[in-house]
Coordinates of C-alpha atoms in Angstrom, one line a residue:
X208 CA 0.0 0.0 0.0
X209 CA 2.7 2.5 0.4
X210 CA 4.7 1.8 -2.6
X211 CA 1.2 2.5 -4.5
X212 CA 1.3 6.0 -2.7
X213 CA 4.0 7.0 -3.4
X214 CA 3.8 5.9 -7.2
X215 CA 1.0 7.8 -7.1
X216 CA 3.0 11.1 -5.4
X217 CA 4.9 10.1 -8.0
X218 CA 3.0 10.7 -10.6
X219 CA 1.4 14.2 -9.9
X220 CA 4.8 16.0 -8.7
X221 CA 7.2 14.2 -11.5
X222 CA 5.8 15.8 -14.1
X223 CA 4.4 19.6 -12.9
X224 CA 8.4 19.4 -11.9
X225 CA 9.0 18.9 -15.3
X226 CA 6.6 21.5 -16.2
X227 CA 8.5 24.1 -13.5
X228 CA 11.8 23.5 -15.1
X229 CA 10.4 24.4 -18.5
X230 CA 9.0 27.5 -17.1
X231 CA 11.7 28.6 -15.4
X232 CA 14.6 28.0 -17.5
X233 CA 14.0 31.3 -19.3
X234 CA 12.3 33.2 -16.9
X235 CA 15.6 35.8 -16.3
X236 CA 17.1 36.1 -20.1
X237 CA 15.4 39.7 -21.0
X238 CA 15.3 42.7 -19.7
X239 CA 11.3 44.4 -18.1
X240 CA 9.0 45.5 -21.4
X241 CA 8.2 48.1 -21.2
X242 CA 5.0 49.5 -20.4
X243 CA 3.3 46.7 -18.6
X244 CA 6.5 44.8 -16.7
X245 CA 8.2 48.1 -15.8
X246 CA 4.7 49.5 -14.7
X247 CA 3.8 46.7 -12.2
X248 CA 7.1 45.9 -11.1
X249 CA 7.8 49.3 -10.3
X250 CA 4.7 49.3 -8.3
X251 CA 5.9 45.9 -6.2
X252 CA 9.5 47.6 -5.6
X253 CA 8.2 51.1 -4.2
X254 CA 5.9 49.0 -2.1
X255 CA 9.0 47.7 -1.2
X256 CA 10.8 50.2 -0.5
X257 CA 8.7 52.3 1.1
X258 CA 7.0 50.1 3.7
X259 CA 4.3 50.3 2.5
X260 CA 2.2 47.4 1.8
X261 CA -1.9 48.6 1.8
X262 CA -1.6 51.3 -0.7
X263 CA 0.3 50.2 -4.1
X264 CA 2.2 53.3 -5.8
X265 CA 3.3 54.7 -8.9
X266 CA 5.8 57.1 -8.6
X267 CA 4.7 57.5 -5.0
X268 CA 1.0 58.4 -5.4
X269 CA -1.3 56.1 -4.7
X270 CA -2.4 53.8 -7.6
X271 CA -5.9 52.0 -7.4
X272 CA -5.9 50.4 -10.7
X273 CA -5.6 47.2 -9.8
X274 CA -5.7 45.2 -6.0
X275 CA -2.3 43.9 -4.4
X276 CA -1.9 40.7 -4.5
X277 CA 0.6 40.9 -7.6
X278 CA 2.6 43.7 -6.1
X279 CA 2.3 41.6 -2.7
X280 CA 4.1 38.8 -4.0
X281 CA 6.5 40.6 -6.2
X282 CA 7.5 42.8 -3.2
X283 CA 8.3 39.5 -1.3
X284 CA 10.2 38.0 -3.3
X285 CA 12.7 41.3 -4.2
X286 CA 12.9 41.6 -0.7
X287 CA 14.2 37.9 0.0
X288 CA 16.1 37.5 -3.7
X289 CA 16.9 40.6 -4.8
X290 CA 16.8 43.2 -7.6
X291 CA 16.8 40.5 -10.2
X292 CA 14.2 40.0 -13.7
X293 CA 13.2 36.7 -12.5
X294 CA 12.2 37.5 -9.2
X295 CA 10.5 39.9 -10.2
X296 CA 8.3 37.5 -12.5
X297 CA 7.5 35.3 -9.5
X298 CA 3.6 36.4 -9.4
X299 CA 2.7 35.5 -12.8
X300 CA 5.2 32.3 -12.9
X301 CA 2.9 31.2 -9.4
X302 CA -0.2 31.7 -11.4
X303 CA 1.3 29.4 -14.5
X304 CA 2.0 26.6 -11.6
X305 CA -1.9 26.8 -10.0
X306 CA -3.0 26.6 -13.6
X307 CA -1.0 23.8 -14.6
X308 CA -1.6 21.7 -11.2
X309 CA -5.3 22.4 -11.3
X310 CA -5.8 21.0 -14.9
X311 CA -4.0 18.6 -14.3
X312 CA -5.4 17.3 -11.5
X313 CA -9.0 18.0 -12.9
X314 CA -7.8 15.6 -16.5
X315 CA -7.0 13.1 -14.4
X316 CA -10.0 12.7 -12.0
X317 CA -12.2 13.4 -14.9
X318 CA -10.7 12.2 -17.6
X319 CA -7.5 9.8 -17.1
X320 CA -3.8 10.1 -15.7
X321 CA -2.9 9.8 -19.5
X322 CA -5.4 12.9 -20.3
X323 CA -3.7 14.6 -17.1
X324 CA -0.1 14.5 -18.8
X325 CA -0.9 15.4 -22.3
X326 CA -3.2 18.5 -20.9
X327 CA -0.7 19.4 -19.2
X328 CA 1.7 19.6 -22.1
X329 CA -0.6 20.9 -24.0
X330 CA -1.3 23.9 -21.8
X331 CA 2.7 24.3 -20.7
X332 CA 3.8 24.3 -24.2
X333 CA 1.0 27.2 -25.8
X334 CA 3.2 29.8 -26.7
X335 CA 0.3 32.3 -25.2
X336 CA 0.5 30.8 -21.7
X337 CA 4.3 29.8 -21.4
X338 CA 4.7 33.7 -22.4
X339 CA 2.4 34.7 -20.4
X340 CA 4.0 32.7 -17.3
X341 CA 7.1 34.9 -17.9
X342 CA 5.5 38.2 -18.3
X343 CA 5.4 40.5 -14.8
X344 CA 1.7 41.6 -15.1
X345 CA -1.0 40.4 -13.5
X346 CA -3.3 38.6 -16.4
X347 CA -1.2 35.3 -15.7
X348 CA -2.1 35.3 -12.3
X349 CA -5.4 36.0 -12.2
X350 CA -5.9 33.3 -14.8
X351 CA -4.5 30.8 -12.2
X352 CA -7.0 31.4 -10.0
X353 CA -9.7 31.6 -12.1
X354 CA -8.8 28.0 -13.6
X355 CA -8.3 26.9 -10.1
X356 CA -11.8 27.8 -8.9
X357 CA -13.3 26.5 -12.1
X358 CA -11.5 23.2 -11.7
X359 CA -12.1 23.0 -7.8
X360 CA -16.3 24.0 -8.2
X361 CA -17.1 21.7 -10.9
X362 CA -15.5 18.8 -9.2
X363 CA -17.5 19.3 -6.2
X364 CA -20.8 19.7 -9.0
X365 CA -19.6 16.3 -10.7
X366 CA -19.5 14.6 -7.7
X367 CA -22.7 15.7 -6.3
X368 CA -25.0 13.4 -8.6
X369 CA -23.4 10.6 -7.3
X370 CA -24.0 11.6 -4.1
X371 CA -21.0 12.8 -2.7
X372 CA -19.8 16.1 -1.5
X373 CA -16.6 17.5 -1.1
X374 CA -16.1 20.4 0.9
X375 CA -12.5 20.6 0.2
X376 CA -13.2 21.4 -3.3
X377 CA -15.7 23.9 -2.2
X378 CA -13.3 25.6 -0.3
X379 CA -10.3 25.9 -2.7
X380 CA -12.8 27.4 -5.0
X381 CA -14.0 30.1 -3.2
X382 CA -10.6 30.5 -1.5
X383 CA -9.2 31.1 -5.3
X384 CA -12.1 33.1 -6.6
X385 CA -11.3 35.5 -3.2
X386 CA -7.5 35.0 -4.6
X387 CA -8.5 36.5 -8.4
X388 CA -10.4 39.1 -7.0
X389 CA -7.0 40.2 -5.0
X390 CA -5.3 39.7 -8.1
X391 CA -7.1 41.7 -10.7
X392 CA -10.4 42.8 -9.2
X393 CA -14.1 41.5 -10.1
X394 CA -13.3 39.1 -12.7
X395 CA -12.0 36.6 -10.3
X396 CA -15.4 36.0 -9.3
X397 CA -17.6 37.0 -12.2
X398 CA -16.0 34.6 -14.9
X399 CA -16.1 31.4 -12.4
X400 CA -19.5 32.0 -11.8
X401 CA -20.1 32.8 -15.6
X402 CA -18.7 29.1 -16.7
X403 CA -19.9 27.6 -13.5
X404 CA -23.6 28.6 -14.1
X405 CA -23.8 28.6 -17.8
X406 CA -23.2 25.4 -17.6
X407 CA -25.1 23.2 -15.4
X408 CA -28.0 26.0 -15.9
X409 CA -27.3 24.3 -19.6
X410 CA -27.6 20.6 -18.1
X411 CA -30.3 21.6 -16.0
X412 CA -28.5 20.4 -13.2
X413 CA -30.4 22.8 -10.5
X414 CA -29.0 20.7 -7.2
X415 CA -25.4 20.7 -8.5
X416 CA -25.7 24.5 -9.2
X417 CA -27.6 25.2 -5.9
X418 CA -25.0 22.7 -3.7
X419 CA -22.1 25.2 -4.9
X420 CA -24.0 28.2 -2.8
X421 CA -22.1 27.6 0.2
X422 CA -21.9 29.6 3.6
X423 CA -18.7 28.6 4.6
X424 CA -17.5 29.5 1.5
X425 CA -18.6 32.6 1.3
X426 CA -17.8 33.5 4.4
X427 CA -14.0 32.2 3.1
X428 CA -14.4 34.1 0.5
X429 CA -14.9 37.8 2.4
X430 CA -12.6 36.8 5.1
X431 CA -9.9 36.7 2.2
X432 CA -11.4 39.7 0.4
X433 CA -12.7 42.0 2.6
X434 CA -9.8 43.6 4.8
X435 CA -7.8 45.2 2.0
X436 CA -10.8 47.3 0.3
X437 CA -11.9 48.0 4.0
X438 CA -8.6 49.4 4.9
X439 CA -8.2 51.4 1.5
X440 CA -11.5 52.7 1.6
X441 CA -11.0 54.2 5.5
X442 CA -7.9 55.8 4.3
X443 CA -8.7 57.1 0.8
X444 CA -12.5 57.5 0.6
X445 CA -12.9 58.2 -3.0
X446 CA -11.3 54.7 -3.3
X447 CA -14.4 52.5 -4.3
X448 CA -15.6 55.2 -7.1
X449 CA -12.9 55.2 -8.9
X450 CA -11.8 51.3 -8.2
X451 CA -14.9 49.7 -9.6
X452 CA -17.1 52.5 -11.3
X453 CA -13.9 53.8 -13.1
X454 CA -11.5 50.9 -13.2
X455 CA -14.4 47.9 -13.7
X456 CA -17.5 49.5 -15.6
X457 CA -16.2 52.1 -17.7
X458 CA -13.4 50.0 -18.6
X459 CA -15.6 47.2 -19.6
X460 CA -18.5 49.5 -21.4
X461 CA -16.5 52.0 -22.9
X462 CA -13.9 52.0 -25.5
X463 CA -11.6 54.7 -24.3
X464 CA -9.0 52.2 -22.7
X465 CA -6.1 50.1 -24.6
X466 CA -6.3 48.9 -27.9
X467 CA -9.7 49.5 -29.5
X468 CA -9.8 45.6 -32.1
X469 CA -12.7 44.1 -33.3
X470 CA -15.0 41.1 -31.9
X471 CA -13.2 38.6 -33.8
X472 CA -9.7 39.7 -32.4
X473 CA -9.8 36.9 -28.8
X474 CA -10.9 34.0 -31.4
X475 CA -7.9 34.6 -33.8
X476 CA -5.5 35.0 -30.7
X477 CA -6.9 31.7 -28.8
X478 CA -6.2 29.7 -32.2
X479 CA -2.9 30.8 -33.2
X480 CA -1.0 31.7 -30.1
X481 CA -2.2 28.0 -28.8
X482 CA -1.0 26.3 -31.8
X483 CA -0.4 23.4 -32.5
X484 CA -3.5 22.3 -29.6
X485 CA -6.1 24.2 -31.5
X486 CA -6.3 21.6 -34.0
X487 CA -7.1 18.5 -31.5
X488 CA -9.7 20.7 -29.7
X489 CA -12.2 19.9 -32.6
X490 CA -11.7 16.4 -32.6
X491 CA -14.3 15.8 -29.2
X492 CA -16.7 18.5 -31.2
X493 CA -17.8 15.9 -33.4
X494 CA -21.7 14.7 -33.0
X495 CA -23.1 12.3 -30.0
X496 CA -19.5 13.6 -27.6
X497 CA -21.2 15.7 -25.7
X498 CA -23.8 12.5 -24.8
X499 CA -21.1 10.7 -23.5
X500 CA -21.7 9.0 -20.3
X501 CA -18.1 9.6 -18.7
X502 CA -16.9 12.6 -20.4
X503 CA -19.9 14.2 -21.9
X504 CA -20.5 16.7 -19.1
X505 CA -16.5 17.7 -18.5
X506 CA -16.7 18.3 -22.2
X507 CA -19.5 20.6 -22.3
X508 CA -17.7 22.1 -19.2
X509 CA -14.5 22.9 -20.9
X510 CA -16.5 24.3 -24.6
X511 CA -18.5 26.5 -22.5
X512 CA -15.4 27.4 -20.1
X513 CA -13.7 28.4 -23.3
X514 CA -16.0 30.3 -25.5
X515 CA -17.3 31.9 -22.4
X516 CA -14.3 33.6 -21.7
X517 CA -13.8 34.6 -25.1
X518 CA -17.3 36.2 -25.5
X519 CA -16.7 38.0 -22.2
X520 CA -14.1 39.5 -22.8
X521 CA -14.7 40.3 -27.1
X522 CA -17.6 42.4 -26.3
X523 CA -15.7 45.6 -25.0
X524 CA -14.0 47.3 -27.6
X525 CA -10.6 47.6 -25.7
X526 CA -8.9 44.2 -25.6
X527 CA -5.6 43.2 -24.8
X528 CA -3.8 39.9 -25.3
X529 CA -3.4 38.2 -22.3
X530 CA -6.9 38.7 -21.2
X531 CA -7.5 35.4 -23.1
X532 CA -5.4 33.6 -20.5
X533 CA -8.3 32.0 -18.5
X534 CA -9.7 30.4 -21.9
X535 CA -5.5 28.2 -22.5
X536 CA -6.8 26.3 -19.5
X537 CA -9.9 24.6 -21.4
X538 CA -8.4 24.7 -24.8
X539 CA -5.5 22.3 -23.2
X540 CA -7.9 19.8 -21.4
X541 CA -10.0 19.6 -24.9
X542 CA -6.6 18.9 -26.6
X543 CA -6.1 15.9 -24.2
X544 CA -9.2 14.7 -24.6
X545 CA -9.3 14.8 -28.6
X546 CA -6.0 13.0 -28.6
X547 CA -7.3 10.4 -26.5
X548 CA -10.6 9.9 -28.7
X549 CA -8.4 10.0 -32.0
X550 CA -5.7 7.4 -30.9
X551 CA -8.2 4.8 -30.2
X552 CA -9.0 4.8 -33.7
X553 CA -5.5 6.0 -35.4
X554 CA -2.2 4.4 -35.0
X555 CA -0.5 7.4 -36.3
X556 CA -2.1 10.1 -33.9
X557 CA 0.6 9.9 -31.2
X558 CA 3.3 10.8 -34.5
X559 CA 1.6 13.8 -34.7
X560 CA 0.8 14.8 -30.7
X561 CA 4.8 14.5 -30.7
X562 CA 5.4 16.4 -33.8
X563 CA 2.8 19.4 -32.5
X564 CA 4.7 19.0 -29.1
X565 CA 8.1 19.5 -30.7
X566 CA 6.7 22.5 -33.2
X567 CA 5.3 24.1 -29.4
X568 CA 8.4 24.2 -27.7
X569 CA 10.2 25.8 -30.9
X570 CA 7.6 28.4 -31.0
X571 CA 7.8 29.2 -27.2
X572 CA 11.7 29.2 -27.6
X573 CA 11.5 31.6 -30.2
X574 CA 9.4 34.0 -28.6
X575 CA 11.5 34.6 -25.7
X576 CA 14.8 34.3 -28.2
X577 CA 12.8 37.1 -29.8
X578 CA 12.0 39.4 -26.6
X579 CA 15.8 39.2 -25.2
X580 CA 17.1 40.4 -28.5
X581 CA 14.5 43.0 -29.3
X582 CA 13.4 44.2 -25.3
X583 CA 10.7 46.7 -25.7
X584 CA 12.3 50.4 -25.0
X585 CA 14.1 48.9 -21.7
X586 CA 15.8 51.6 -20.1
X587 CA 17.7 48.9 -18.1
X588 CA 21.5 50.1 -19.2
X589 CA 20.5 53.9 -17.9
X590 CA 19.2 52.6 -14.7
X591 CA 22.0 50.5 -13.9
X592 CA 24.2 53.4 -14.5
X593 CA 22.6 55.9 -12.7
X594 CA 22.8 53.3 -9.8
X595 CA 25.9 54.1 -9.6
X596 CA 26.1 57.3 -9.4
X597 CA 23.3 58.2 -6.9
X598 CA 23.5 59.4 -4.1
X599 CA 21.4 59.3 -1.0
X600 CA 20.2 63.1 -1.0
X601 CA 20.4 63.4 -4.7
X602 CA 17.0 64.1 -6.8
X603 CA 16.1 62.6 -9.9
X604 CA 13.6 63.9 -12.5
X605 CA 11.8 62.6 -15.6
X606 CA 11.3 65.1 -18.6
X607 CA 8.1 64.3 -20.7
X608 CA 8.1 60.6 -19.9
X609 CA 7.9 58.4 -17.0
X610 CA 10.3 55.7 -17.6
X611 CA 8.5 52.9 -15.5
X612 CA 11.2 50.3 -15.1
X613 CA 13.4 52.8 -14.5
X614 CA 13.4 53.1 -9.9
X615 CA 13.9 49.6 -10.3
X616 CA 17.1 49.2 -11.8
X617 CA 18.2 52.4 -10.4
X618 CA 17.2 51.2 -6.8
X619 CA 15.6 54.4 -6.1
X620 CA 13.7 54.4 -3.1
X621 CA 11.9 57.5 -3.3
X622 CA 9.8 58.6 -6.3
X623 CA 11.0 61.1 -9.3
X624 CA 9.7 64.7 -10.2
X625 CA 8.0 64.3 -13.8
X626 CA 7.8 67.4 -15.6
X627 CA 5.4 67.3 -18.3
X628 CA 2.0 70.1 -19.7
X629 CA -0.2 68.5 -16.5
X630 CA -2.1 71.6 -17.1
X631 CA -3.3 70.2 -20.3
X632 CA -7.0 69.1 -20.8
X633 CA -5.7 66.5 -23.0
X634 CA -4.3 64.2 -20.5
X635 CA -7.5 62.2 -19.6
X636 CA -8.6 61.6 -23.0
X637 CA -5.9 58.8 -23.2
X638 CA -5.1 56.2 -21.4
X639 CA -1.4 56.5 -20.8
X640 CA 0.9 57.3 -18.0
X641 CA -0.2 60.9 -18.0
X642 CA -3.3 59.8 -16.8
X643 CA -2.5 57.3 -14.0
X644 CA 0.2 59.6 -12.8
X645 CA -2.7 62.5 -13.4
X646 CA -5.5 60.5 -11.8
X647 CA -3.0 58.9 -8.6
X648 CA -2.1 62.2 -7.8
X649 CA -6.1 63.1 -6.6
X650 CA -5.7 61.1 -4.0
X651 CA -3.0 62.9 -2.1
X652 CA -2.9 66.1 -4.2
X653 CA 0.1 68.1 -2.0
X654 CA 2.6 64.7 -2.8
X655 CA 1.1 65.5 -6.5
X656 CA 2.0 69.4 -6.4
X657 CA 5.7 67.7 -5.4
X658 CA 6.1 65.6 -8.1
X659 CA 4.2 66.3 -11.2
X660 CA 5.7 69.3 -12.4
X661 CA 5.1 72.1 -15.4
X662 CA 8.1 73.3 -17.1
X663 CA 7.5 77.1 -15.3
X664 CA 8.3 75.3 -12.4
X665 CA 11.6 74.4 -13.2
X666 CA 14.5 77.7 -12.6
X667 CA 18.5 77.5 -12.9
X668 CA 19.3 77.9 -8.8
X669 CA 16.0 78.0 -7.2
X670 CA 16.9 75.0 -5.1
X671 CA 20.0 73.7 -3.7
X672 CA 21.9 71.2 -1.7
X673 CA 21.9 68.4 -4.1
X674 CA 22.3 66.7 -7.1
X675 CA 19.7 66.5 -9.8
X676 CA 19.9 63.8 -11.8
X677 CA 17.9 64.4 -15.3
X678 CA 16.5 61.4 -17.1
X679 CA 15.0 62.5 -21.1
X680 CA 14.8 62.5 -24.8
X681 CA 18.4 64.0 -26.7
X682 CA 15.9 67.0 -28.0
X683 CA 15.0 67.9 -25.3
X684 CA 18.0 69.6 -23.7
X685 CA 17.7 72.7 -26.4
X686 CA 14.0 73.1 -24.6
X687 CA 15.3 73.5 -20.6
X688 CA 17.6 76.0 -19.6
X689 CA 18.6 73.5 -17.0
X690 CA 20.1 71.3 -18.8
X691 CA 22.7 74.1 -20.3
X692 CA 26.0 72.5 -19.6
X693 CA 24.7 69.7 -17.5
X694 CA 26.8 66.8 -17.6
X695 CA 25.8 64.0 -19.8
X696 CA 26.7 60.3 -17.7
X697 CA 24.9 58.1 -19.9
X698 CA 22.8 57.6 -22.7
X699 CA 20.9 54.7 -24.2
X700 CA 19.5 54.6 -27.6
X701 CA 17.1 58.3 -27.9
X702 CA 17.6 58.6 -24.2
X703 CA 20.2 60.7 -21.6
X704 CA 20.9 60.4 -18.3
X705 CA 22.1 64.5 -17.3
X706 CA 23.8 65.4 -14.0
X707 CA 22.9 68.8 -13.0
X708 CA 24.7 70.4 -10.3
X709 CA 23.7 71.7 -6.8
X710 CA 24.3 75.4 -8.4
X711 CA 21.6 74.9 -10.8
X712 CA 19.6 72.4 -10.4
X713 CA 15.9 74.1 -9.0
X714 CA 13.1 74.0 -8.7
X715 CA 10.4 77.0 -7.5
X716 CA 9.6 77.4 -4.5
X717 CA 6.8 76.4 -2.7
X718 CA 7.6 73.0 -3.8
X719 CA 11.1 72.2 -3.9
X720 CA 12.1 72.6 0.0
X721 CA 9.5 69.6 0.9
X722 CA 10.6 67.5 -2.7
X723 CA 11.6 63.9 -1.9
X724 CA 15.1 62.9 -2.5
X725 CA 16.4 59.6 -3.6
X726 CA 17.0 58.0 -1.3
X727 CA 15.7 59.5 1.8
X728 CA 13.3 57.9 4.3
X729 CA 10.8 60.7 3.7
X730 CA 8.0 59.5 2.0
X731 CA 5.3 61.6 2.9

């Protein structure tokens, strides 16, 4: 009896190890892209840095775009490894592992330990999810959870017809749909309970649907939930307007955020970014599978987990890619299942599962090759240089731009000035940095009169006492008297890195005298 135990420990660690080592093996060979990476990562490292661990911050003013549970567990592990790129890509590569460890599990309840291996090939190989477990934002993490409280609810529905009920499973799932909400906000509990009820309401399975209402549960679920938006909204009381009304609804129903693409854009995505697997997902679409006795239902399950995701998420008109993320899950456990139902009938279908394997790894390989040789306007080579110049009561000060990744690899640990028009009526028509700087600064406006600067503010001598170190485009030293005869330290590609002296470097008074400095523990 122990040796089958352990063959069966075996069996589920051997290969999500595997799995890991795939995942991992790449996770540090490019620099942050740039705007997502150096956006969110910057976030975890001033959270860092500042002690600060209920209010997430972009250049030091409070950003409520998204919840903490990403910055949370990037700021833990720079703290305990260090300023490196794959510790900073812990978070997302954590929600690859709860994705691949609940599909599997789930294929091989459901289906069979066989379906349990190739799904999870087929879901660790799709170019859009082993990306995605490498990419510091938070789509890959909240997709995790999401396909963890999937998996865990419909196993406690499956096994309630046969008269069983597990409150384990009912647990996990509302312990990961309180997990998704932490990580990205509503959708960690609106698209379980999308799939979940669409389909047994399709079934008409009423009891099974019913059974996953469950008090302990929800009370799980607050208990994980509530303390954080509690705490945010005491402090910051304009919090839950602009957190869900601005950041949830008007995101979703409006079309002025992120790329505006048409309805068919998530379909084409799902199908070529998880090539070669798209192709065995039709083989269990054929007529009389879904009647299947033994996998008719998980079938329906995974179709409708799928397509509901991508209909959720094509009816806004701003769409990004790894939005999708939620919908690799399914499209890997239909995979399984359609190799499975075409090798009990084909010799050579095994031939081609290892050729599609082979052409998967390629592709994912190739990706990364391609993001480590072109990075996406890193500023990585400036940071590292200007961490070596600064000093703990210097300033530093971005012209036109904020250069997101740019604290971390400079290990600033207090926040730059950014001069730029923030007079302008332009700045909320767009969703850029102008506007999360614009709209993070409402919520402690005399921090925002510190650091988001006009040009008018800016005068040769009006300040001294330290360095200012000046981060911009070339052009734009014709444009500020204070750059005139600054000394140029470094420069990468369009970019410079100016040291102004004490003598000139100023800025007008009211402002300066209570301006943050590098390094300082002032972070008022």
């Amino acid at each position: 009896m122990h040796d089958v135990k352990r063959a069966l420990l075996r069996s589920f660690w051997t290969p999500l190890a595997l799995a890991a080592l795939w995942l991992t093996a790449t996770i540090g060979a490019r620099p942050l892209a740039l705007p997502d990476e150096g956006r969110y990562v910057g976030v975890a490292w001033q959270m860092l840095t500042s002690g600060d661990w209920l209010t997430p911050r972009l250049d030091g003013l409070p950003y409520f775009h998204k919840p903490p549970l990403f910055f949370w567990i990037t700021a833990a592990s720079l703290g305990m490894f260090g300023q490196h790129e794959w510790a900073a890509r812990l978070a997302p590569l954590l929600g690859a592992f709860l994705g691949l460890g609940s599909i599997y599990l789930f294929a091989s309840r459901w289906f069979s330990r066989r379906a349990g291996r190739l799904a999870l090939l087929a879901l660790a190989t799709q170019p859009l999810f082993f990306v995605g477990a490498q990419f510091a934002n938070l789509d890959m993490l909240v997709a995790g959870c999401i396909t963890a409280a999937i998996a865990a609810l419909a196993h406690a529905a499956l096994l309630r017809p046969h008269g069983r009920r597990s409150h384990a499973a009912l647990a996990a799932g509302y312990l990961f749909m309180g997990l998704g909400v932490l990580s990205k906000g509503l959708i960690g509990i609106v698209l379980p309970g999308l799939v979940l009820v669409s389909w047994l309401m399709l079934r008409g399975q009423w009891r099974p649907l019913l059974s996953l209402i469950w008090l302990p549960g929800i009370a799980l679920f607050l208990l994980v939930v509530a303390p954080w938006f509690v705490l945010v909204q005491q402090r910051f009381p304009e919090f839950s307007h602009y957190f869900f009304v601005v950041q949830h609804f008007a995101r979703y129903a409006t079309g002025g955020f992120n790329n505006r693409l048409p309805a068919y854009f998530y379909p084409v995505v799902l199908i070529l970014f998880a090539l070669p697997w798209t192709a065995w997902m039709f083989v269990g679409a054929r007529a009389g599978a879904w009647r299947d006795p033994e996998r008719g239902a998980v079938r329906q399950l995974a179709w409708i987990w799928m397509l509901a995701i991508v209909a959720f998420f094509s009816l806004p008109e701003s769409k990004l890619v790894g939005y999708i993320l939620p919908a690799a899950a399914p499209a890997a456990l239909l995979a399984a299942d359609g190799f499975e139902l075409l090798a009990a009938r084909w010799a050579r279908a095994a031939l081609w599962w290892r050729g599609g394997a082979a052409a998967a790894v390629l592709a994912c390989l190739a990706a990364v090759i391609a993001a480590t040789a072109l990075p996406r306007n890193s500023t990585r080579e400036l940071g590292l240089a200007l961490r070596r110049e600064l000093a703990p009561v210097d300033r530093v000060m971005f012209l036109q731009a904020y250069y997101f990744d740019l604290p971390f690899y400079a290990s600033m640990h207090s926040p730059a000035a950014v001069v730029d028009a923030w007079d302008s009526k332009e700045i909320g028509t767009r969703d850029n940095w102008r506007k999360e700087l614009f709209d993070a600064a409402r919520f402690q406006p005399a921090l925002g009169r510190q650091l988001l600067l006009r040009p008018q503010d800016l005068q040769a001598g009006g300040c001294g006492g330290a360095v200012t170190w000046v981060v911009g485009s070339e052009g734009l030293q014709q444009h500020y008297p204070l750059l005139q005869g600054a000394e140029e330290v470094a420069r990468q590609r369009d970019l410079r890195l100016w040291r102004v002296s004490a003598a000139r470097s100023g800025i007008s008074p009211p402002d300066c005298p209570g301006m943050p400095i590098a390094n300082s523990a002032d972070k008022s």
